[in-house]
Coordinates of C-alpha atoms in Angstrom, one line a residue:
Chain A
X53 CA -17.8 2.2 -4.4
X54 CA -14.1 2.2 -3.7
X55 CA -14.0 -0.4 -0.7
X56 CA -12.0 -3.7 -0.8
X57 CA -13.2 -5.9 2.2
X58 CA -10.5 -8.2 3.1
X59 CA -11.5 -11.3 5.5
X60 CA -10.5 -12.9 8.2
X61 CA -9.3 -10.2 10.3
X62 CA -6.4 -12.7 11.7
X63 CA -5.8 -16.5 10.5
X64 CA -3.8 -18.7 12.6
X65 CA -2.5 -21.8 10.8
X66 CA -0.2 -24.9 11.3
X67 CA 3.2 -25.6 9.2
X68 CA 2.3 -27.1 6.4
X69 CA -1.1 -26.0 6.4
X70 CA -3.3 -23.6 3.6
X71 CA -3.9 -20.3 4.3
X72 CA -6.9 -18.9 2.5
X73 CA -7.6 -15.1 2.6
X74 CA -10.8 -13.4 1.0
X75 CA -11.6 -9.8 -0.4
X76 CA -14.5 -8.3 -2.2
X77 CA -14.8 -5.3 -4.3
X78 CA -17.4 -3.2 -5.7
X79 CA -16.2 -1.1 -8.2
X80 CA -16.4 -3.2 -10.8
X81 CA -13.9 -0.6 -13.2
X82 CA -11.3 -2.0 -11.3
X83 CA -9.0 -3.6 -13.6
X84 CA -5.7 -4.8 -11.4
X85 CA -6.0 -6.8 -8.1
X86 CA -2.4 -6.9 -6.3
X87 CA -1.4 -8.9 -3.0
X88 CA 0.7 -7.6 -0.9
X89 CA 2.7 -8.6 2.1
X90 CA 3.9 -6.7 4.8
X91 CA 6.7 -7.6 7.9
X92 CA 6.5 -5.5 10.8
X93 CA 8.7 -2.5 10.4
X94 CA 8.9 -2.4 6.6
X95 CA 6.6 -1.3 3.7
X96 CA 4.0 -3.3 1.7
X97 CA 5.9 -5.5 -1.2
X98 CA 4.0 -7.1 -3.7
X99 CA 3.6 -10.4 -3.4
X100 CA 1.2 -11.5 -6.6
X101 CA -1.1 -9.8 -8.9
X102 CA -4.2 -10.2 -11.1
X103 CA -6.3 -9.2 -13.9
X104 CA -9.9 -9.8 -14.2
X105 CA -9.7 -11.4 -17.6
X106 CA -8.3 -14.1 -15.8
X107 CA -9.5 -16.6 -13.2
X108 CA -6.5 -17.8 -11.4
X109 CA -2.9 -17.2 -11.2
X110 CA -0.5 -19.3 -9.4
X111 CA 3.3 -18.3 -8.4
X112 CA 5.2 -21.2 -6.9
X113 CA 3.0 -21.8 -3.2
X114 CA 1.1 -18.4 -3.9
X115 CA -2.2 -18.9 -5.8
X116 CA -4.9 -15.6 -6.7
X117 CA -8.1 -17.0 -7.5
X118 CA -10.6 -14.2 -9.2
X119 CA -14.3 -14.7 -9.5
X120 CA -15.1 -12.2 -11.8
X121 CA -19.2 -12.4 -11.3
X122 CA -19.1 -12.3 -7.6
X123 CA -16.9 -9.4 -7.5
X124 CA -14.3 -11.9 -5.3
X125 CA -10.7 -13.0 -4.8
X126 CA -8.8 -14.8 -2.9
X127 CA -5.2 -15.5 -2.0
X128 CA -4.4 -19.3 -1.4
X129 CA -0.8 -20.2 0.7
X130 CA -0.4 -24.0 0.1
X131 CA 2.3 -25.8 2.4
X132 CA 2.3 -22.9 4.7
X133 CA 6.0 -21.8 6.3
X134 CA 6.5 -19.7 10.1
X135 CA 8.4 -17.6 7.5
X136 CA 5.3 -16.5 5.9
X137 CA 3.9 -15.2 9.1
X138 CA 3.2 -11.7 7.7
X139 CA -0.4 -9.2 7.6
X140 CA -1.6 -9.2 4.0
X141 CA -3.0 -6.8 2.5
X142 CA -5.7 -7.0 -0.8
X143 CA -5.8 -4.1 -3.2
X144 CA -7.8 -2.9 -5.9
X145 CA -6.7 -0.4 -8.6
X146 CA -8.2 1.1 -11.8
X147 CA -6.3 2.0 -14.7
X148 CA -2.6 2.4 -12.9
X149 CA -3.8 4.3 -10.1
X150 CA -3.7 4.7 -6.5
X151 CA -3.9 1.4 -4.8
X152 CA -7.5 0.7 -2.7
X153 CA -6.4 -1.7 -0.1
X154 CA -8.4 -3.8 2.0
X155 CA -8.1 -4.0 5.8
X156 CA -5.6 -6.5 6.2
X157 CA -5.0 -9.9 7.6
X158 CA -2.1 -11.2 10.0
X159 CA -0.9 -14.6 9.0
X160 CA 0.6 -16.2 11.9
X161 CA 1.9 -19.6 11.0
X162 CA 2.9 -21.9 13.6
X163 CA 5.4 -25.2 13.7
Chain B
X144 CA 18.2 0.3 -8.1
X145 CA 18.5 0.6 -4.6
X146 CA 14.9 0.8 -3.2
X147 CA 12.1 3.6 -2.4
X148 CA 13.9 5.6 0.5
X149 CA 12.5 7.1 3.2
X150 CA 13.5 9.6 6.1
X151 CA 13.5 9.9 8.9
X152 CA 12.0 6.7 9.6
X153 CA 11.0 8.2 13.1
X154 CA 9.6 11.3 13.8
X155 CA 8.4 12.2 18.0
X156 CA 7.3 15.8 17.8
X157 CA 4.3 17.7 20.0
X158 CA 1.4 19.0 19.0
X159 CA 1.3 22.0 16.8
X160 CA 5.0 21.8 15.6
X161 CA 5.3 21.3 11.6
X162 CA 7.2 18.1 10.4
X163 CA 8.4 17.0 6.9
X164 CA 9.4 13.7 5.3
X165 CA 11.5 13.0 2.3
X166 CA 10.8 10.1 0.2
X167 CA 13.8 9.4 -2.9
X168 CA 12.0 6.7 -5.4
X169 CA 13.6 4.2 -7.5
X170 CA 15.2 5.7 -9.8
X171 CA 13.1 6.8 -12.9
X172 CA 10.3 6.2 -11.5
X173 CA 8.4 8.6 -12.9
X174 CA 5.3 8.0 -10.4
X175 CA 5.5 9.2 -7.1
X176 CA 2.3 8.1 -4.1
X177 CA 2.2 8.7 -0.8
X178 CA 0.4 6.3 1.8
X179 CA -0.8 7.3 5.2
X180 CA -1.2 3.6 7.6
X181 CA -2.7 3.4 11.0
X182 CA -2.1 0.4 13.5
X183 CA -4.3 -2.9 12.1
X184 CA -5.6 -0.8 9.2
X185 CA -4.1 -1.0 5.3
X186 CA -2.4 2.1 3.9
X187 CA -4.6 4.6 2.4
X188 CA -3.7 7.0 -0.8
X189 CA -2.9 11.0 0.4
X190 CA -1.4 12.1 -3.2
X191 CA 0.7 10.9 -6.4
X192 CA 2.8 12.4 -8.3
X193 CA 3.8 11.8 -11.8
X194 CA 7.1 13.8 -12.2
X195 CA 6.2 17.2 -11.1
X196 CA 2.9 17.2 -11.3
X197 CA 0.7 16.5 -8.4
X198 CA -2.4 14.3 -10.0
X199 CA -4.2 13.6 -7.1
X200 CA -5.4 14.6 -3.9
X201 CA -7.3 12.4 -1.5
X202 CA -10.0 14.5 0.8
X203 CA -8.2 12.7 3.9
X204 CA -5.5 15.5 2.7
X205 CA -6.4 18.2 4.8
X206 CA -4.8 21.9 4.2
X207 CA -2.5 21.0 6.7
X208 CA -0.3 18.9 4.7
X209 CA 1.2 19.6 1.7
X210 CA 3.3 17.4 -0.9
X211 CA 6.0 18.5 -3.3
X212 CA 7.7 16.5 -6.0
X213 CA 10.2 19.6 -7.4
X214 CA 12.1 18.4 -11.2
X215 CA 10.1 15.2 -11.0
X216 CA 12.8 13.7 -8.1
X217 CA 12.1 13.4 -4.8
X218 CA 9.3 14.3 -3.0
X219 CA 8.4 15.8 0.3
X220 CA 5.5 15.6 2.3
X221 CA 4.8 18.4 5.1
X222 CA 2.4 18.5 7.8
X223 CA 1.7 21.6 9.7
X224 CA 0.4 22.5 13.6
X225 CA 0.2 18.9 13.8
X226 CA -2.6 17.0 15.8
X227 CA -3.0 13.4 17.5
X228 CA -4.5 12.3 15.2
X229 CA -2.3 12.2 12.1
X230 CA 0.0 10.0 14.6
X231 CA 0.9 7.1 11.8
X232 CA 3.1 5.4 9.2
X233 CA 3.5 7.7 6.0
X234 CA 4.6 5.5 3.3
X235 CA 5.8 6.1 -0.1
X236 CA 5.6 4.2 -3.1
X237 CA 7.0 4.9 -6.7
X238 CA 6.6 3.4 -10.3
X239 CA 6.9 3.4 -13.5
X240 CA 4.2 4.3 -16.2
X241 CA 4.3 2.2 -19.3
X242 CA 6.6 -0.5 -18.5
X243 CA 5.0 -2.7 -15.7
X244 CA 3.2 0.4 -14.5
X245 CA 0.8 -1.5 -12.1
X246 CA 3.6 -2.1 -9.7
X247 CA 4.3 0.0 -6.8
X248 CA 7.1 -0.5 -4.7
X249 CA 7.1 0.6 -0.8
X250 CA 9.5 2.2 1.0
X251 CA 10.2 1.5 4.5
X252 CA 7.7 4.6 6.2
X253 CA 8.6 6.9 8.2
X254 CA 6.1 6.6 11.8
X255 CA 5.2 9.9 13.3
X256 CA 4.2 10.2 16.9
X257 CA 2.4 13.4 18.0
X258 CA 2.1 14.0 21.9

């Protein structure tokens, strides 16, 4: 009951592209759903974040999308950038917790 | 604020020795995690602080390691007669409770490799 699945393992896109990334929950107490993205050799930063009492969030190219009934989300890259070439991570969390991450995807945008 | 700090951020020791890592969080940050991450997987929780207290232990925690958080500061995490398998990237994260509480920042990890 505390797994996020995260999907596609890897995502290979062209510049300019969208990058669409999926996770699932179960846990449906969860009540904070964070992105973050990760460069090789550093630690996780958060990227975007959303609650389940709403069904879309957008930050400048960066778009959540929550489906609240389907226990889904998704994180949308429009106009996709070599810079953003990065492993994402999905996480769940419940009341300020520990974070539940998913398994990860590696972006790998190309020119 | 100058960032979750983390050292050593390399650590090569053989089997069986005992190792410890510091992690120094933002500054009052009263909420203190650390993160265990193994190549192609995401970090999973070992612990959390907030100030002194420990909160929370995951059962990945064995009784080898042990975390400490003394006056609420920073924290160390210890693992003892180390084994192969706990060859990874120990991360730490810290925040603050009550004022954009959901946000965890990452230090950089410090990798431990056991031969």
């Amino acid at each position: 009951q505390q797994q996020v699945k995260q999907s596609p393992q890897s995502l290979i896109v062209q510049k300019g592209g969208i990058s669409i990334i999926n996770c699932a929950y179960e846990n449906t107490a969860f009540d904070y759903f964070p992105w973050y993205q990760q460069f090789p050799g550093k630690g996780p930063a958060l990227l975007i974040a959303i609650r389940p009492d709403v069904s879309e969030k957008k930050e400048g190219r960066f778009t959540i999308s929550f489906n609240k009934s389907a226990k889904q989300f998704s994180l949308h890259i429009m106009d996709s950038q070599p810079g953003d070439s990065a492993t994402y991570f999905c996480a769940a969390t419940l009341n300020s917790d520990k974070l539940i991450f998913g398994t990860g995807t590696r972006l790998q945008v190309f020119p | 604020d100058t960032g979750v700090s983390q050292d050593p951020r390399h650590k090569i020791t053989k089997r069986g020795q005992n190792v410890t890592f510091r992690c120094d969080p933002i500054s009052e940050h009263n909420r203190l995690y650390w993160y265990r991450q193994t190549l192609g997987q995401g970090p999973e929780f070992l612990t959390y602080f907030q100030n002194e207290a420990q909160l929370e232990k995951s059962r990945l925690l064995s009784d080898r390691f042990s975390a400490e958080r003394p006056k609420g500061s920073f924290s160390t995490l210890e693992i003892q007669r180390t084994e192969q398998g706990d060859s990874a990237m120990y991360l730490c994260a810290s925040s603050r409770a009550g004022e954009r509480r959901d946000i965890q920042y990452f230090g950089a990890g410090t990798r431990l490799s056991v031969l």
